[in-house]
């Protein structure tokens, strides 16, 4: 199904309020802090296998999306992917190994987002006191917060919507569902793994923006616990609780203190058909109802993203090049 790429492992989020964002991810969602460097803090959820982190919080003056971390199927696929990219005019840069990820290749997509491709990584070793009784559960369920399971998907917004979708399809990524308005493509829900969506692209006039990051829960009923906790602890609810028609997922969207929208997410369909033809929703007919919301509360604010509309996003590829 997927020629070069294995999965979207996680993301870097920019936050101007790193301590408050840390409180949200650790004390409200239940992430474990597993490392830090000069500018960033690394987090992982209890049921994430081997990878050293799935959320990297980096202190910056603006909110938004930093690097998107994508692992290839093999070391050979890393170099084959780079060859394919550069053969199609993409000019990225090689990044030497750091404390978490081996040699990698950073490049900018047609939508203006920075992706970091890698194969090697430093495997996470669970401290003895955090080991679960289960061999197939990487860490103990946390004793505070919601206890989210792990990273699910990232949704971003940017320019060149159709070109960007075709770009990813050339790398073997499958489009499961699309949104159009007349002859214009508005969104693409794309999968590397068979999940309904691993990465979502929305059309925007500004490149390189974040729509939301989605984090999984274990039980559907946890959505109501999340909603109660958000009300108790002052987390702004942007949309939800709701069920999407598109992907069939359930979720609640809250704005973390740094200004980024986080979806706490459950359910969705799985699709392993290699010859699948994308389902198409129309903004003027069925996108908002039942596509965006089969039932539940949804607000157009959900489409604003971060940083706030009109604020120019940081370009992670430029920040990377300066290091």
GROMACS .gro file of C-alpha atoms in nm:
model
  323
    1UNK     CA    1   0.000   0.000   0.000
    2UNK     CA    2   0.271   0.244   0.101
    3UNK     CA    3   0.586   0.260  -0.103
    4UNK     CA    4   0.836   0.460   0.101
    5UNK     CA    5   0.683   0.581   0.427
    6UNK     CA    6   0.589   0.396   0.745
    7UNK     CA    7   0.405   0.643   0.966
    8UNK     CA    8   0.374   0.994   1.100
    9UNK     CA    9   0.548   0.950   1.434
   10UNK     CA   10   0.478   1.288   1.591
   11UNK     CA   11   0.509   1.663   1.564
   12UNK     CA   12   0.687   1.966   1.699
   13UNK     CA   13   0.459   2.237   1.836
   14UNK     CA   14   0.565   2.598   1.882
   15UNK     CA   15   0.437   2.769   2.196
   16UNK     CA   16   0.497   3.114   2.346
   17UNK     CA   17   0.393   2.977   2.688
   18UNK     CA   18   0.596   2.661   2.725
   19UNK     CA   19   0.539   2.615   3.098
   20UNK     CA   20   0.163   2.650   3.059
   21UNK     CA   21   0.165   2.419   2.756
   22UNK     CA   22   0.363   2.165   2.959
   23UNK     CA   23   0.105   2.182   3.236
   24UNK     CA   24  -0.168   2.106   2.982
   25UNK     CA   25   0.008   1.810   2.820
   26UNK     CA   26   0.133   1.657   3.145
   27UNK     CA   27  -0.130   1.737   3.407
   28UNK     CA   28  -0.444   1.748   3.191
   29UNK     CA   29  -0.370   1.499   2.913
   30UNK     CA   30  -0.135   1.276   3.113
   31UNK     CA   31   0.180   1.280   2.899
   32UNK     CA   32   0.517   1.177   3.038
   33UNK     CA   33   0.808   1.419   3.006
   34UNK     CA   34   1.101   1.216   2.870
   35UNK     CA   35   1.369   1.471   2.788
   36UNK     CA   36   1.457   1.832   2.724
   37UNK     CA   37   1.719   2.047   2.558
   38UNK     CA   38   1.784   2.420   2.538
   39UNK     CA   39   1.457   2.517   2.366
   40UNK     CA   40   1.239   2.205   2.368
   41UNK     CA   41   1.072   1.948   2.591
   42UNK     CA   42   0.997   1.595   2.466
   43UNK     CA   43   0.677   1.411   2.562
   44UNK     CA   44   0.532   1.068   2.504
   45UNK     CA   45   0.209   0.892   2.598
   46UNK     CA   46   0.201   0.565   2.789
   47UNK     CA   47   0.103   0.335   2.503
   48UNK     CA   48   0.350   0.453   2.239
   49UNK     CA   49   0.602   0.190   2.132
   50UNK     CA   50   0.979   0.246   2.108
   51UNK     CA   51   0.980   0.598   1.965
   52UNK     CA   52   1.152   0.847   2.196
   53UNK     CA   53   0.873   1.108   2.174
   54UNK     CA   54   0.558   1.201   1.986
   55UNK     CA   55   0.517   1.563   2.098
   56UNK     CA   56   0.805   1.808   2.100
   57UNK     CA   57   0.720   2.143   2.257
   58UNK     CA   58   0.951   2.423   2.144
   59UNK     CA   59   0.945   2.771   2.291
   60UNK     CA   60   0.893   3.036   2.024
   61UNK     CA   61   0.727   3.377   2.005
   62UNK     CA   62   0.435   3.235   1.803
   63UNK     CA   63   0.222   2.923   1.822
   64UNK     CA   64   0.199   2.684   1.529
   65UNK     CA   65   0.348   2.372   1.376
   66UNK     CA   66   0.718   2.298   1.368
   67UNK     CA   67   0.862   1.983   1.214
   68UNK     CA   68   0.644   1.684   1.125
   69UNK     CA   69   0.832   1.359   1.191
   70UNK     CA   70   0.781   1.081   0.937
   71UNK     CA   71   0.963   0.747   0.948
   72UNK     CA   72   1.044   0.556   0.632
   73UNK     CA   73   0.993   0.182   0.582
   74UNK     CA   74   1.369   0.115   0.584
   75UNK     CA   75   1.704   0.291   0.565
   76UNK     CA   76   1.711   0.228   0.191
   77UNK     CA   77   1.367   0.387   0.161
   78UNK     CA   78   1.499   0.701   0.330
   79UNK     CA   79   1.756   0.749   0.056
   80UNK     CA   80   1.514   0.642  -0.217
   81UNK     CA   81   1.259   0.895  -0.093
   82UNK     CA   82   1.518   1.172  -0.092
   83UNK     CA   83   1.621   1.074  -0.444
   84UNK     CA   84   1.258   1.093  -0.554
   85UNK     CA   85   1.207   1.428  -0.383
   86UNK     CA   86   1.518   1.586  -0.529
   87UNK     CA   87   1.435   1.440  -0.870
   88UNK     CA   88   1.111   1.636  -0.851
   89UNK     CA   89   1.284   1.962  -0.762
   90UNK     CA   90   1.262   1.951  -0.382
   91UNK     CA   91   1.569   2.099  -0.215
   92UNK     CA   92   1.595   1.985   0.145
   93UNK     CA   93   1.884   1.947   0.384
   94UNK     CA   94   2.042   1.657   0.568
   95UNK     CA   95   2.029   1.681   0.947
   96UNK     CA   96   2.292   1.506   1.155
   97UNK     CA   97   2.177   1.275   1.438
   98UNK     CA   98   2.057   1.432   1.761
   99UNK     CA   99   1.968   1.283   2.099
  100UNK     CA  100   1.641   1.133   1.966
  101UNK     CA  101   1.657   1.083   1.589
  102UNK     CA  102   1.929   0.953   1.358
  103UNK     CA  103   2.043   1.113   1.035
  104UNK     CA  104   1.739   1.266   0.871
  105UNK     CA  105   1.627   1.477   0.580
  106UNK     CA  106   1.426   1.796   0.632
  107UNK     CA  107   1.229   1.944   0.346
  108UNK     CA  108   0.936   2.176   0.281
  109UNK     CA  109   0.616   2.048   0.121
  110UNK     CA  110   0.422   2.241  -0.145
  111UNK     CA  111   0.185   2.348   0.135
  112UNK     CA  112   0.472   2.515   0.321
  113UNK     CA  113   0.519   2.260   0.602
  114UNK     CA  114   0.849   2.115   0.716
  115UNK     CA  115   0.878   1.735   0.723
  116UNK     CA  116   1.172   1.551   0.874
  117UNK     CA  117   1.221   1.203   0.726
  118UNK     CA  118   1.421   0.949   0.924
  119UNK     CA  119   1.484   0.579   0.971
  120UNK     CA  120   1.712   0.541   1.274
  121UNK     CA  121   1.609   0.662   1.616
  122UNK     CA  122   1.709   0.615   1.978
  123UNK     CA  123   1.468   0.362   2.122
  124UNK     CA  124   1.290   0.469   2.439
  125UNK     CA  125   1.383   0.255   2.739
  126UNK     CA  126   1.117   0.262   3.007
  127UNK     CA  127   1.252   0.332   3.357
  128UNK     CA  128   1.195   0.039   3.590
  129UNK     CA  129   0.951   0.231   3.808
  130UNK     CA  130   0.732   0.315   3.506
  131UNK     CA  131   0.715  -0.033   3.354
  132UNK     CA  132   0.367  -0.180   3.314
  133UNK     CA  133   0.279  -0.531   3.425
  134UNK     CA  134   0.191  -0.593   3.058
  135UNK     CA  135   0.472  -0.672   2.817
  136UNK     CA  136   0.282  -0.505   2.533
  137UNK     CA  137   0.211  -0.181   2.721
  138UNK     CA  138   0.523   0.039   2.706
  139UNK     CA  139   0.455   0.236   3.026
  140UNK     CA  140   0.219   0.241   3.321
  141UNK     CA  141  -0.109   0.422   3.274
  142UNK     CA  142  -0.039   0.765   3.429
  143UNK     CA  143  -0.191   0.838   3.767
  144UNK     CA  144  -0.292   1.193   3.674
  145UNK     CA  145  -0.476   1.359   3.390
  146UNK     CA  146  -0.687   1.198   3.123
  147UNK     CA  147  -0.432   0.929   3.036
  148UNK     CA  148  -0.430   0.968   2.659
  149UNK     CA  149  -0.301   0.668   2.466
  150UNK     CA  150  -0.085   0.831   2.199
  151UNK     CA  151  -0.049   1.046   1.889
  152UNK     CA  152  -0.306   0.985   1.615
  153UNK     CA  153  -0.285   1.245   1.337
  154UNK     CA  154  -0.198   1.601   1.245
  155UNK     CA  155  -0.411   1.841   1.039
  156UNK     CA  156  -0.242   2.137   0.875
  157UNK     CA  157  -0.341   2.416   0.639
  158UNK     CA  158  -0.144   2.572   0.357
  159UNK     CA  159  -0.121   2.669  -0.007
  160UNK     CA  160  -0.115   2.462  -0.328
  161UNK     CA  161  -0.380   2.215  -0.210
  162UNK     CA  162  -0.407   1.997  -0.521
  163UNK     CA  163  -0.033   2.006  -0.592
  164UNK     CA  164   0.036   1.909  -0.232
  165UNK     CA  165  -0.204   1.611  -0.243
  166UNK     CA  166  -0.047   1.483  -0.564
  167UNK     CA  167   0.298   1.533  -0.410
  168UNK     CA  168   0.213   1.299  -0.122
  169UNK     CA  169   0.040   1.049  -0.347
  170UNK     CA  170   0.365   1.015  -0.545
  171UNK     CA  171   0.526   0.899  -0.220
  172UNK     CA  172   0.263   0.627  -0.183
  173UNK     CA  173   0.031   0.806   0.060
  174UNK     CA  174  -0.336   0.723   0.000
  175UNK     CA  175  -0.618   0.978  -0.012
  176UNK     CA  176  -0.923   0.840   0.167
  177UNK     CA  177  -1.154   1.141   0.158
  178UNK     CA  178  -1.158   1.488   0.001
  179UNK     CA  179  -1.353   1.812   0.037
  180UNK     CA  180  -1.426   2.039  -0.258
  181UNK     CA  181  -1.605   2.366  -0.326
  182UNK     CA  182  -1.706   2.366  -0.689
  183UNK     CA  183  -1.388   2.284  -0.881
  184UNK     CA  184  -1.158   2.383  -0.594
  185UNK     CA  185  -1.000   2.127  -0.361
  186UNK     CA  186  -1.046   2.230   0.002
  187UNK     CA  187  -0.912   1.934   0.201
  188UNK     CA  188  -0.755   1.589   0.172
  189UNK     CA  189  -0.763   1.320   0.441
  190UNK     CA  190  -0.459   1.102   0.375
  191UNK     CA  191  -0.329   0.776   0.520
  192UNK     CA  192   0.009   0.606   0.544
  193UNK     CA  193  -0.104   0.320   0.765
  194UNK     CA  194  -0.461   0.223   0.681
  195UNK     CA  195  -0.616   0.450   0.943
  196UNK     CA  196  -0.882   0.684   0.810
  197UNK     CA  197  -0.627   0.966   0.832
  198UNK     CA  198  -0.268   1.013   0.943
  199UNK     CA  199  -0.231   1.362   0.800
  200UNK     CA  200  -0.491   1.611   0.679
  201UNK     CA  201  -0.434   1.909   0.451
  202UNK     CA  202  -0.669   2.208   0.435
  203UNK     CA  203  -0.651   2.480   0.172
  204UNK     CA  204  -0.531   2.818   0.301
  205UNK     CA  205  -0.402   3.145   0.159
  206UNK     CA  206  -0.103   3.131   0.395
  207UNK     CA  207   0.154   2.847   0.387
  208UNK     CA  208   0.268   2.640   0.682
  209UNK     CA  209  -0.013   2.673   0.936
  210UNK     CA  210  -0.150   2.424   1.190
  211UNK     CA  211  -0.515   2.324   1.213
  212UNK     CA  212  -0.491   2.073   1.497
  213UNK     CA  213  -0.303   1.778   1.645
  214UNK     CA  214  -0.508   1.472   1.743
  215UNK     CA  215  -0.435   1.254   2.045
  216UNK     CA  216  -0.605   0.918   2.104
  217UNK     CA  217  -0.805   0.801   2.402
  218UNK     CA  218  -0.863   0.435   2.489
  219UNK     CA  219  -1.238   0.440   2.559
  220UNK     CA  220  -1.503   0.641   2.375
  221UNK     CA  221  -1.660   0.743   2.706
  222UNK     CA  222  -1.337   0.925   2.796
  223UNK     CA  223  -1.457   1.207   2.570
  224UNK     CA  224  -1.699   1.312   2.846
  225UNK     CA  225  -1.423   1.307   3.107
  226UNK     CA  226  -1.215   1.530   2.880
  227UNK     CA  227  -1.507   1.771   2.840
  228UNK     CA  228  -1.559   1.791   3.216
  229UNK     CA  229  -1.189   1.845   3.281
  230UNK     CA  230  -1.169   2.119   3.018
  231UNK     CA  231  -1.456   2.303   3.190
  232UNK     CA  232  -1.303   2.254   3.535
  233UNK     CA  233  -0.954   2.367   3.435
  234UNK     CA  234  -1.043   2.650   3.200
  235UNK     CA  235  -0.940   2.497   2.867
  236UNK     CA  236  -1.126   2.673   2.586
  237UNK     CA  237  -1.342   2.428   2.391
  238UNK     CA  238  -1.330   2.507   2.019
  239UNK     CA  239  -1.559   2.228   1.898
  240UNK     CA  240  -1.711   1.911   2.034
  241UNK     CA  241  -1.784   1.674   2.176
  242UNK     CA  242  -1.894   1.549   1.837
  243UNK     CA  243  -1.878   1.272   1.583
  244UNK     CA  244  -1.743   1.339   1.237
  245UNK     CA  245  -1.906   1.191   0.930
  246UNK     CA  246  -1.572   1.219   0.753
  247UNK     CA  247  -1.347   0.942   0.900
  248UNK     CA  248  -1.627   0.851   1.150
  249UNK     CA  249  -1.407   0.967   1.439
  250UNK     CA  250  -1.526   1.123   1.765
  251UNK     CA  251  -1.348   1.412   1.928
  252UNK     CA  252  -1.334   1.726   2.133
  253UNK     CA  253  -1.117   2.019   2.033
  254UNK     CA  254  -0.956   2.241   2.294
  255UNK     CA  255  -0.708   2.526   2.271
  256UNK     CA  256  -0.401   2.453   2.482
  257UNK     CA  257  -0.251   2.754   2.666
  258UNK     CA  258   0.007   2.816   2.394
  259UNK     CA  259  -0.268   2.873   2.137
  260UNK     CA  260  -0.262   2.543   1.945
  261UNK     CA  261  -0.579   2.338   1.897
  262UNK     CA  262  -0.561   1.979   2.024
  263UNK     CA  263  -0.822   1.719   1.940
  264UNK     CA  264  -0.871   1.441   2.191
  265UNK     CA  265  -0.984   1.170   1.954
  266UNK     CA  266  -1.135   0.824   1.933
  267UNK     CA  267  -1.272   0.575   1.683
  268UNK     CA  268  -1.234   0.606   1.301
  269UNK     CA  269  -1.247   0.348   1.025
  270UNK     CA  270  -0.956   0.148   0.883
  271UNK     CA  271  -0.918   0.105   0.509
  272UNK     CA  272  -0.663  -0.131   0.355
  273UNK     CA  273  -0.800  -0.135   0.000
  274UNK     CA  274  -0.513  -0.064  -0.242
  275UNK     CA  275  -0.747   0.051  -0.519
  276UNK     CA  276  -0.963   0.279  -0.305
  277UNK     CA  277  -1.112   0.583  -0.480
  278UNK     CA  278  -1.142   0.889  -0.254
  279UNK     CA  279  -1.484   0.984  -0.123
  280UNK     CA  280  -1.569   1.346  -0.206
  281UNK     CA  281  -1.763   1.588   0.015
  282UNK     CA  282  -1.887   1.930  -0.103
  283UNK     CA  283  -1.875   2.246   0.111
  284UNK     CA  284  -2.201   2.366  -0.045
  285UNK     CA  285  -2.386   2.036   0.001
  286UNK     CA  286  -2.275   1.798   0.272
  287UNK     CA  287  -1.938   1.896   0.423
  288UNK     CA  288  -2.060   2.069   0.739
  289UNK     CA  289  -2.351   1.831   0.794
  290UNK     CA  290  -2.306   1.535   0.805
  291UNK     CA  291  -1.938   1.550   0.696
  292UNK     CA  292  -1.771   1.769   0.957
  293UNK     CA  293  -2.030   1.692   1.225
  294UNK     CA  294  -2.263   1.394   1.208
  295UNK     CA  295  -2.379   1.515   1.549
  296UNK     CA  296  -2.246   1.739   1.823
  297UNK     CA  297  -2.113   2.093   1.846
  298UNK     CA  298  -1.886   2.232   1.574
  299UNK     CA  299  -1.771   2.591   1.528
  300UNK     CA  300  -1.614   2.759   1.228
  301UNK     CA  301  -1.343   2.870   1.471
  302UNK     CA  302  -1.204   2.520   1.431
  303UNK     CA  303  -1.081   2.621   1.085
  304UNK     CA  304  -0.884   2.925   1.211
  305UNK     CA  305  -0.578   2.727   1.316
  306UNK     CA  306  -0.253   2.865   1.456
  307UNK     CA  307  -0.095   3.105   1.461
  308UNK     CA  308  -0.400   3.330   1.445
  309UNK     CA  309  -0.516   3.417   1.092
  310UNK     CA  310  -0.314   3.707   0.953
  311UNK     CA  311  -0.006   3.622   1.160
  312UNK     CA  312   0.280   3.493   0.947
  313UNK     CA  313   0.387   3.145   1.066
  314UNK     CA  314   0.745   3.059   1.149
  315UNK     CA  315   0.923   2.850   0.885
  316UNK     CA  316   1.084   2.551   1.060
  317UNK     CA  317   1.308   2.478   0.760
  318UNK     CA  318   1.460   2.825   0.800
  319UNK     CA  319   1.509   2.775   1.173
  320UNK     CA  320   1.673   2.440   1.101
  321UNK     CA  321   1.907   2.592   0.841
  322UNK     CA  322   2.031   2.854   1.090
  323UNK     CA  323   2.142   2.598   1.347
   0.00000   0.00000   0.00000
